[in-house]
């Protein structure tokens, strides 16, 4: 997968960054297997992506504290929702608290696969980050993950000081891929949130955008893989246009918190993110948009490898968060 030929027409149309090509070479060297054909179980895919995150994601240089909490559920999750809270040693006087929902199609990934990226951003932004382990499918179909993330968001808003913040701390949500999907949905229901950061979010489950067709068969994340995820997390086909699960179809975007939307140019979800951003802007929501050229889906959560491609994306993230805290 680490060559231009594997990208077909997209490889001729776009300038694919060297970090993108070399990432897929590394994935080949690690022996990662495609799974959208059903050859791997969700448990096997979870083990594979954890190994990838450890090798390609890297380990952070983090000075600060990490605390674990079990958030009580109001939505039928008897075990509660596990979260990790990262508080850097060098913290703003009134830090923002950023609740992050990891990607992975609501089927794979965890707090552990995204911890490196979040500790880096917590340190650079001098903010507190809450890393959420919501329930995964197919064990728990939608809207279980949405319910967990909504419960965590409300719990954080009530417990800012407990988490190391300030009573006046701003609270925002964010996520990548289906984590961005979760964050976008939560902002419609939890009205006290101050900001949102959506990284290549899945906002329209119909997969009808131009980029979904353009990158239908490209390496890594593509339509077949997205359909594999949806086959596991959807309870029924009607959820593809259900506003609770597919936030692009929400009837109103008025009054939502300011947004930063970051998209990868070489991503089937690119145009979904752009269309959702337009809805935010049309509703008067302050919205900043960045499309990272030459980048694939997944670049954001792999900081050790995508060092060049993440420069602008991480700077945008840090600058955006710092608007909502007092230094």
mmCIF file of C-alpha atoms in Angstrom:
data_model
loop_
_atom_site.group_PDB
_atom_site.id
_atom_site.type_symbol
_atom_site.label_atom_id
_atom_site.label_comp_id
_atom_site.label_asym_id
_atom_site.label_seq_id
_atom_site.Cartn_x
_atom_site.Cartn_y
_atom_site.Cartn_z
ATOM 1 C CA UNK A 1 0.000 0.000 0.000
ATOM 2 C CA UNK A 2 2.991 2.290 0.392
ATOM 3 C CA UNK A 3 3.238 3.304 -3.268
ATOM 4 C CA UNK A 4 1.431 5.676 -5.581
ATOM 5 C CA UNK A 5 0.029 2.905 -7.745
ATOM 6 C CA UNK A 6 -2.144 1.704 -4.849
ATOM 7 C CA UNK A 7 -3.890 5.100 -4.832
ATOM 8 C CA UNK A 8 -5.151 4.729 -8.400
ATOM 9 C CA UNK A 9 -6.724 7.854 -9.886
ATOM 10 C CA UNK A 10 -6.449 9.684 -6.550
ATOM 11 C CA UNK A 11 -2.670 9.267 -6.733
ATOM 12 C CA UNK A 12 -2.680 11.109 -10.068
ATOM 13 C CA UNK A 13 -5.059 13.822 -8.933
ATOM 14 C CA UNK A 14 -3.440 14.704 -5.598
ATOM 15 C CA UNK A 15 0.091 15.209 -4.330
ATOM 16 C CA UNK A 16 0.402 12.497 -1.701
ATOM 17 C CA UNK A 17 2.793 13.430 1.086
ATOM 18 C CA UNK A 18 5.824 11.229 1.708
ATOM 19 C CA UNK A 19 4.698 10.665 5.303
ATOM 20 C CA UNK A 20 1.468 9.199 3.948
ATOM 21 C CA UNK A 21 3.243 6.781 1.620
ATOM 22 C CA UNK A 22 5.798 5.727 4.229
ATOM 23 C CA UNK A 23 3.065 5.163 6.826
ATOM 24 C CA UNK A 24 1.424 2.530 4.648
ATOM 25 C CA UNK A 25 4.831 0.969 4.024
ATOM 26 C CA UNK A 26 5.240 0.658 7.792
ATOM 27 C CA UNK A 27 1.800 -0.863 8.117
ATOM 28 C CA UNK A 28 2.773 -3.475 5.543
ATOM 29 C CA UNK A 29 5.995 -4.178 7.430
ATOM 30 C CA UNK A 30 4.043 -4.639 10.657
ATOM 31 C CA UNK A 31 1.950 -7.279 8.942
ATOM 32 C CA UNK A 32 -1.364 -5.486 9.416
ATOM 33 C CA UNK A 33 -4.243 -7.186 7.676
ATOM 34 C CA UNK A 34 -7.269 -5.647 5.958
ATOM 35 C CA UNK A 35 -10.467 -6.461 7.779
ATOM 36 C CA UNK A 36 -13.326 -4.968 5.808
ATOM 37 C CA UNK A 37 -13.824 -8.346 4.106
ATOM 38 C CA UNK A 38 -14.777 -9.864 7.455
ATOM 39 C CA UNK A 39 -11.605 -11.928 7.785
ATOM 40 C CA UNK A 40 -10.886 -10.520 11.266
ATOM 41 C CA UNK A 41 -13.171 -10.286 14.263
ATOM 42 C CA UNK A 42 -13.618 -6.937 16.046
ATOM 43 C CA UNK A 43 -11.447 -8.287 18.888
ATOM 44 C CA UNK A 44 -8.659 -9.127 16.441
ATOM 45 C CA UNK A 45 -8.885 -5.704 14.803
ATOM 46 C CA UNK A 46 -8.708 -4.024 18.230
ATOM 47 C CA UNK A 47 -5.494 -5.896 19.037
ATOM 48 C CA UNK A 48 -4.049 -4.950 15.645
ATOM 49 C CA UNK A 49 -4.809 -1.233 15.968
ATOM 50 C CA UNK A 50 -3.395 -1.126 19.502
ATOM 51 C CA UNK A 51 -0.098 -2.491 18.170
ATOM 52 C CA UNK A 52 -0.122 0.038 15.325
ATOM 53 C CA UNK A 53 -0.755 2.907 17.738
ATOM 54 C CA UNK A 54 2.145 1.830 19.947
ATOM 55 C CA UNK A 55 4.591 1.593 17.027
ATOM 56 C CA UNK A 56 3.459 4.473 14.791
ATOM 57 C CA UNK A 57 1.746 6.679 17.365
ATOM 58 C CA UNK A 58 4.785 6.848 19.624
ATOM 59 C CA UNK A 59 5.157 7.556 23.327
ATOM 60 C CA UNK A 60 4.754 11.070 24.723
ATOM 61 C CA UNK A 61 7.128 13.156 26.784
ATOM 62 C CA UNK A 62 4.526 14.108 29.402
ATOM 63 C CA UNK A 63 5.116 15.839 32.708
ATOM 64 C CA UNK A 64 1.958 15.911 34.733
ATOM 65 C CA UNK A 65 -0.666 13.718 36.347
ATOM 66 C CA UNK A 66 -2.964 11.062 34.979
ATOM 67 C CA UNK A 67 -6.062 10.098 36.982
ATOM 68 C CA UNK A 68 -8.712 7.467 36.323
ATOM 69 C CA UNK A 69 -12.419 7.919 36.997
ATOM 70 C CA UNK A 70 -15.509 5.803 36.469
ATOM 71 C CA UNK A 71 -18.341 8.087 35.414
ATOM 72 C CA UNK A 72 -21.816 7.046 36.584
ATOM 73 C CA UNK A 73 -24.162 6.363 33.713
ATOM 74 C CA UNK A 74 -27.692 7.686 33.354
ATOM 75 C CA UNK A 75 -28.251 5.615 30.226
ATOM 76 C CA UNK A 76 -28.207 1.979 31.268
ATOM 77 C CA UNK A 77 -24.434 1.439 31.375
ATOM 78 C CA UNK A 78 -24.290 -0.400 34.699
ATOM 79 C CA UNK A 79 -20.482 -0.502 34.775
ATOM 80 C CA UNK A 80 -20.069 3.241 34.267
ATOM 81 C CA UNK A 81 -17.853 4.970 31.702
ATOM 82 C CA UNK A 82 -14.054 4.811 32.284
ATOM 83 C CA UNK A 83 -12.114 8.025 31.615
ATOM 84 C CA UNK A 84 -8.490 9.119 31.938
ATOM 85 C CA UNK A 85 -7.772 12.736 32.908
ATOM 86 C CA UNK A 86 -4.473 14.288 31.798
ATOM 87 C CA UNK A 87 -3.318 17.380 33.672
ATOM 88 C CA UNK A 88 0.041 18.793 32.528
ATOM 89 C CA UNK A 89 2.469 20.176 35.077
ATOM 90 C CA UNK A 90 2.486 23.534 33.294
ATOM 91 C CA UNK A 91 -1.210 24.379 33.438
ATOM 92 C CA UNK A 92 -3.065 27.597 32.605
ATOM 93 C CA UNK A 93 -4.469 29.511 35.571
ATOM 94 C CA UNK A 94 -8.028 28.831 34.383
ATOM 95 C CA UNK A 95 -7.536 25.888 32.047
ATOM 96 C CA UNK A 96 -9.985 24.668 29.471
ATOM 97 C CA UNK A 97 -11.176 21.085 29.842
ATOM 98 C CA UNK A 98 -11.279 19.173 26.559
ATOM 99 C CA UNK A 99 -13.342 15.974 26.482
ATOM 100 C CA UNK A 100 -12.067 13.679 23.725
ATOM 101 C CA UNK A 101 -13.908 10.799 22.087
ATOM 102 C CA UNK A 102 -11.529 8.523 20.186
ATOM 103 C CA UNK A 103 -12.156 7.363 16.626
ATOM 104 C CA UNK A 104 -12.326 3.797 15.393
ATOM 105 C CA UNK A 105 -15.759 3.481 13.837
ATOM 106 C CA UNK A 106 -17.395 2.950 17.251
ATOM 107 C CA UNK A 107 -15.994 -0.597 17.037
ATOM 108 C CA UNK A 108 -12.232 -0.437 17.638
ATOM 109 C CA UNK A 109 -9.693 1.837 19.396
ATOM 110 C CA UNK A 110 -9.698 2.941 23.021
ATOM 111 C CA UNK A 111 -8.169 5.450 25.429
ATOM 112 C CA UNK A 112 -4.846 3.662 24.976
ATOM 113 C CA UNK A 113 -4.708 4.083 21.200
ATOM 114 C CA UNK A 114 -5.110 7.865 21.492
ATOM 115 C CA UNK A 115 -3.283 8.681 24.734
ATOM 116 C CA UNK A 116 -0.015 9.822 23.125
ATOM 117 C CA UNK A 117 -1.692 12.437 20.930
ATOM 118 C CA UNK A 118 -3.820 13.745 23.774
ATOM 119 C CA UNK A 119 -0.929 14.071 26.219
ATOM 120 C CA UNK A 120 1.032 16.021 23.600
ATOM 121 C CA UNK A 121 -1.880 18.394 23.006
ATOM 122 C CA UNK A 122 -2.615 18.766 26.738
ATOM 123 C CA UNK A 123 0.984 19.795 27.324
ATOM 124 C CA UNK A 124 1.137 22.214 24.401
ATOM 125 C CA UNK A 125 -2.237 23.823 25.085
ATOM 126 C CA UNK A 126 -1.706 23.791 28.879
ATOM 127 C CA UNK A 127 -5.217 22.410 29.287
ATOM 128 C CA UNK A 128 -6.867 19.396 30.915
ATOM 129 C CA UNK A 129 -7.914 16.515 28.662
ATOM 130 C CA UNK A 130 -10.526 13.880 29.485
ATOM 131 C CA UNK A 131 -9.988 10.716 27.407
ATOM 132 C CA UNK A 132 -13.207 8.662 27.217
ATOM 133 C CA UNK A 133 -13.663 4.880 26.866
ATOM 134 C CA UNK A 134 -17.252 4.716 25.650
ATOM 135 C CA UNK A 135 -18.958 1.403 24.927
ATOM 136 C CA UNK A 136 -18.077 -0.239 21.615
ATOM 137 C CA UNK A 137 -20.063 -2.177 19.043
ATOM 138 C CA UNK A 138 -21.009 -4.839 18.173
ATOM 139 C CA UNK A 139 -21.343 -5.590 21.871
ATOM 140 C CA UNK A 140 -23.201 -2.298 22.267
ATOM 141 C CA UNK A 141 -25.023 -0.920 19.240
ATOM 142 C CA UNK A 142 -25.780 2.765 18.653
ATOM 143 C CA UNK A 143 -26.852 4.851 20.460
ATOM 144 C CA UNK A 144 -24.893 3.312 23.394
ATOM 145 C CA UNK A 145 -21.698 5.246 22.575
ATOM 146 C CA UNK A 146 -23.664 8.484 22.182
ATOM 147 C CA UNK A 147 -25.344 7.937 25.551
ATOM 148 C CA UNK A 148 -21.973 7.349 27.268
ATOM 149 C CA UNK A 149 -20.407 10.461 25.764
ATOM 150 C CA UNK A 150 -23.403 12.573 26.688
ATOM 151 C CA UNK A 151 -23.206 11.285 30.281
ATOM 152 C CA UNK A 152 -19.472 12.034 30.498
ATOM 153 C CA UNK A 153 -19.935 15.549 29.109
ATOM 154 C CA UNK A 154 -22.583 16.395 31.692
ATOM 155 C CA UNK A 155 -20.492 14.842 34.480
ATOM 156 C CA UNK A 156 -17.441 16.909 33.510
ATOM 157 C CA UNK A 157 -19.505 20.101 33.499
ATOM 158 C CA UNK A 158 -20.545 19.312 37.089
ATOM 159 C CA UNK A 159 -17.053 18.287 38.280
ATOM 160 C CA UNK A 160 -14.573 20.815 36.865
ATOM 161 C CA UNK A 161 -12.749 21.364 40.161
ATOM 162 C CA UNK A 162 -12.554 17.637 40.925
ATOM 163 C CA UNK A 163 -10.743 17.173 37.616
ATOM 164 C CA UNK A 164 -8.151 19.816 38.479
ATOM 165 C CA UNK A 165 -9.765 22.712 36.701
ATOM 166 C CA UNK A 166 -11.458 25.873 37.907
ATOM 167 C CA UNK A 167 -15.124 26.602 38.503
ATOM 168 C CA UNK A 168 -14.924 29.003 35.551
ATOM 169 C CA UNK A 169 -13.140 26.554 33.236
ATOM 170 C CA UNK A 170 -14.585 26.258 29.750
ATOM 171 C CA UNK A 171 -15.532 22.755 28.654
ATOM 172 C CA UNK A 172 -15.403 21.547 25.062
ATOM 173 C CA UNK A 173 -15.663 18.288 23.198
ATOM 174 C CA UNK A 174 -13.723 16.804 20.327
ATOM 175 C CA UNK A 175 -12.874 13.646 18.502
ATOM 176 C CA UNK A 176 -11.544 12.136 15.318
ATOM 177 C CA UNK A 177 -13.550 10.182 12.747
ATOM 178 C CA UNK A 178 -16.445 8.568 14.637
ATOM 179 C CA UNK A 179 -15.186 10.395 17.733
ATOM 180 C CA UNK A 180 -15.852 13.613 15.851
ATOM 181 C CA UNK A 181 -19.193 12.101 14.914
ATOM 182 C CA UNK A 182 -19.931 11.628 18.640
ATOM 183 C CA UNK A 183 -18.720 15.131 19.534
ATOM 184 C CA UNK A 184 -20.825 16.760 16.827
ATOM 185 C CA UNK A 185 -23.909 14.928 18.033
ATOM 186 C CA UNK A 186 -23.304 15.741 21.713
ATOM 187 C CA UNK A 187 -23.112 19.508 21.084
ATOM 188 C CA UNK A 188 -26.747 19.479 19.984
ATOM 189 C CA UNK A 189 -27.845 17.993 23.326
ATOM 190 C CA UNK A 190 -25.472 19.373 25.983
ATOM 191 C CA UNK A 191 -26.050 23.106 25.873
ATOM 192 C CA UNK A 192 -23.334 24.276 28.317
ATOM 193 C CA UNK A 193 -20.374 23.225 26.163
ATOM 194 C CA UNK A 194 -18.097 26.083 25.105
ATOM 195 C CA UNK A 195 -16.253 24.737 22.054
ATOM 196 C CA UNK A 196 -15.938 21.762 19.705
ATOM 197 C CA UNK A 197 -13.005 20.357 17.745
ATOM 198 C CA UNK A 198 -13.998 17.924 15.014
ATOM 199 C CA UNK A 199 -11.226 15.984 13.262
ATOM 200 C CA UNK A 200 -12.364 14.390 9.985
ATOM 201 C CA UNK A 201 -15.790 13.726 11.517
ATOM 202 C CA UNK A 202 -18.296 11.273 10.114
ATOM 203 C CA UNK A 203 -21.453 13.381 10.053
ATOM 204 C CA UNK A 204 -23.581 11.791 7.303
ATOM 205 C CA UNK A 205 -23.814 8.018 7.384
ATOM 206 C CA UNK A 206 -25.293 7.816 3.874
ATOM 207 C CA UNK A 207 -21.711 8.107 2.478
ATOM 208 C CA UNK A 208 -23.083 10.028 -0.494
ATOM 209 C CA UNK A 209 -20.435 12.755 -0.754
ATOM 210 C CA UNK A 210 -18.027 13.250 -3.642
ATOM 211 C CA UNK A 211 -14.985 12.341 -1.526
ATOM 212 C CA UNK A 212 -16.668 9.112 -0.359
ATOM 213 C CA UNK A 213 -16.807 8.036 -3.984
ATOM 214 C CA UNK A 214 -13.402 9.476 -4.863
ATOM 215 C CA UNK A 215 -11.597 7.462 -2.167
ATOM 216 C CA UNK A 216 -13.861 4.435 -2.292
ATOM 217 C CA UNK A 217 -11.031 1.920 -2.827
ATOM 218 C CA UNK A 218 -7.897 3.769 -1.665
ATOM 219 C CA UNK A 219 -5.476 2.351 0.949
ATOM 220 C CA UNK A 220 -6.402 2.281 4.608
ATOM 221 C CA UNK A 221 -9.685 3.914 5.486
ATOM 222 C CA UNK A 222 -12.181 3.686 2.628
ATOM 223 C CA UNK A 223 -15.868 3.080 1.993
ATOM 224 C CA UNK A 224 -15.649 -0.673 2.440
ATOM 225 C CA UNK A 225 -14.057 -0.198 5.845
ATOM 226 C CA UNK A 226 -16.655 2.395 6.852
ATOM 227 C CA UNK A 227 -19.426 -0.007 5.847
ATOM 228 C CA UNK A 228 -17.767 -2.697 7.999
ATOM 229 C CA UNK A 229 -17.941 -0.343 10.972
ATOM 230 C CA UNK A 230 -21.561 0.599 10.302
ATOM 231 C CA UNK A 231 -22.502 -3.050 9.919
ATOM 232 C CA UNK A 232 -21.349 -3.523 13.492
ATOM 233 C CA UNK A 233 -22.562 -0.353 15.212
ATOM 234 C CA UNK A 234 -25.911 0.410 13.551
ATOM 235 C CA UNK A 235 -28.965 -1.154 15.158
ATOM 236 C CA UNK A 236 -30.915 -0.662 11.913
ATOM 237 C CA UNK A 237 -30.562 0.968 8.481
ATOM 238 C CA UNK A 238 -32.861 3.828 9.462
ATOM 239 C CA UNK A 239 -30.167 5.192 11.754
ATOM 240 C CA UNK A 240 -28.177 6.352 8.725
ATOM 241 C CA UNK A 241 -30.422 9.434 8.550
ATOM 242 C CA UNK A 242 -31.453 9.532 12.214
ATOM 243 C CA UNK A 243 -30.358 12.996 13.464
ATOM 244 C CA UNK A 244 -29.204 11.512 16.774
ATOM 245 C CA UNK A 245 -26.699 9.226 15.028
ATOM 246 C CA UNK A 246 -26.141 11.211 11.821
ATOM 247 C CA UNK A 247 -25.739 14.845 13.008
ATOM 248 C CA UNK A 248 -25.679 16.356 9.506
ATOM 249 C CA UNK A 249 -29.424 15.666 9.442
ATOM 250 C CA UNK A 250 -30.162 17.695 12.589
ATOM 251 C CA UNK A 251 -32.914 20.249 11.871
ATOM 252 C CA UNK A 252 -31.100 23.195 13.464
ATOM 253 C CA UNK A 253 -27.497 24.251 14.075
ATOM 254 C CA UNK A 254 -28.286 27.568 15.754
ATOM 255 C CA UNK A 255 -26.589 28.242 19.068
ATOM 256 C CA UNK A 256 -23.940 25.520 18.846
ATOM 257 C CA UNK A 257 -20.482 26.293 20.294
ATOM 258 C CA UNK A 258 -17.632 27.657 18.147
ATOM 259 C CA UNK A 259 -15.975 24.935 16.099
ATOM 260 C CA UNK A 260 -12.620 23.972 14.667
ATOM 261 C CA UNK A 261 -12.977 21.401 11.887
ATOM 262 C CA UNK A 262 -9.835 19.638 10.639
ATOM 263 C CA UNK A 263 -10.009 17.416 7.566
ATOM 264 C CA UNK A 264 -7.508 15.218 5.740
ATOM 265 C CA UNK A 265 -7.431 15.861 2.005
ATOM 266 C CA UNK A 266 -7.123 12.147 1.119
ATOM 267 C CA UNK A 267 -10.101 10.996 3.173
ATOM 268 C CA UNK A 268 -13.537 9.676 2.196
ATOM 269 C CA UNK A 269 -14.935 11.770 5.072
ATOM 270 C CA UNK A 270 -13.422 15.053 3.841
ATOM 271 C CA UNK A 271 -16.542 16.405 2.155
ATOM 272 C CA UNK A 272 -18.768 15.303 5.044
ATOM 273 C CA UNK A 273 -16.691 17.501 7.334
ATOM 274 C CA UNK A 274 -16.804 20.398 4.891
ATOM 275 C CA UNK A 275 -20.578 20.111 4.448
ATOM 276 C CA UNK A 276 -21.096 19.988 8.212
ATOM 277 C CA UNK A 277 -18.836 23.018 8.648
ATOM 278 C CA UNK A 278 -20.937 24.910 6.103
ATOM 279 C CA UNK A 279 -24.091 24.133 8.086
ATOM 280 C CA UNK A 280 -22.417 25.513 11.199
ATOM 281 C CA UNK A 281 -21.326 28.673 9.387
ATOM 282 C CA UNK A 282 -24.748 29.167 7.791
ATOM 283 C CA UNK A 283 -26.262 29.001 11.288
ATOM 284 C CA UNK A 284 -23.937 31.748 12.503
ATOM 285 C CA UNK A 285 -21.608 29.452 14.467
ATOM 286 C CA UNK A 286 -17.981 30.714 14.405
ATOM 287 C CA UNK A 287 -16.206 27.947 12.517
ATOM 288 C CA UNK A 288 -12.566 27.579 11.485
ATOM 289 C CA UNK A 289 -11.758 24.970 8.824
ATOM 290 C CA UNK A 290 -8.431 23.365 7.934
ATOM 291 C CA UNK A 291 -7.878 20.797 5.178
ATOM 292 C CA UNK A 292 -4.433 19.197 5.473
ATOM 293 C CA UNK A 293 -3.104 18.539 1.975
ATOM 294 C CA UNK A 294 -1.531 15.183 1.212
ATOM 295 C CA UNK A 295 -2.759 13.700 4.499
ATOM 296 C CA UNK A 296 -4.764 10.477 4.924
ATOM 297 C CA UNK A 297 -7.443 9.601 7.405
ATOM 298 C CA UNK A 298 -5.721 8.712 10.743
ATOM 299 C CA UNK A 299 -2.823 11.186 10.442
ATOM 300 C CA UNK A 300 -3.952 13.237 13.451
ATOM 301 C CA UNK A 301 -3.710 10.451 16.016
ATOM 302 C CA UNK A 302 -0.267 9.215 14.861
ATOM 303 C CA UNK A 303 2.040 12.064 15.959
ATOM 304 C CA UNK A 304 5.315 10.139 15.993
ATOM 305 C CA UNK A 305 5.038 9.397 12.283
ATOM 306 C CA UNK A 306 3.081 12.345 10.826
ATOM 307 C CA UNK A 307 5.343 15.035 12.234
ATOM 308 C CA UNK A 308 5.201 17.366 9.228
ATOM 309 C CA UNK A 309 1.526 16.900 8.425
ATOM 310 C CA UNK A 310 0.536 17.456 12.042
ATOM 311 C CA UNK A 311 2.419 20.737 12.495
ATOM 312 C CA UNK A 312 -0.364 23.007 11.297
ATOM 313 C CA UNK A 313 -3.161 20.769 12.591
ATOM 314 C CA UNK A 314 -1.744 20.662 16.128
ATOM 315 C CA UNK A 315 -0.971 24.389 16.118
ATOM 316 C CA UNK A 316 -4.551 25.111 15.054
ATOM 317 C CA UNK A 317 -5.818 22.858 17.842
ATOM 318 C CA UNK A 318 -3.648 24.475 20.514
ATOM 319 C CA UNK A 319 -4.438 28.039 19.412
ATOM 320 C CA UNK A 320 -8.151 27.241 19.320
ATOM 321 C CA UNK A 321 -8.229 25.743 22.838
ATOM 322 C CA UNK A 322 -6.228 28.626 24.274
ATOM 323 C CA UNK A 323 -8.968 31.063 23.246
ATOM 324 C CA UNK A 324 -11.145 29.491 25.931
ATOM 325 C CA UNK A 325 -8.794 29.655 28.929
ATOM 326 C CA UNK A 326 -6.948 32.225 30.993
ATOM 327 C CA UNK A 327 -3.184 31.933 30.931
#
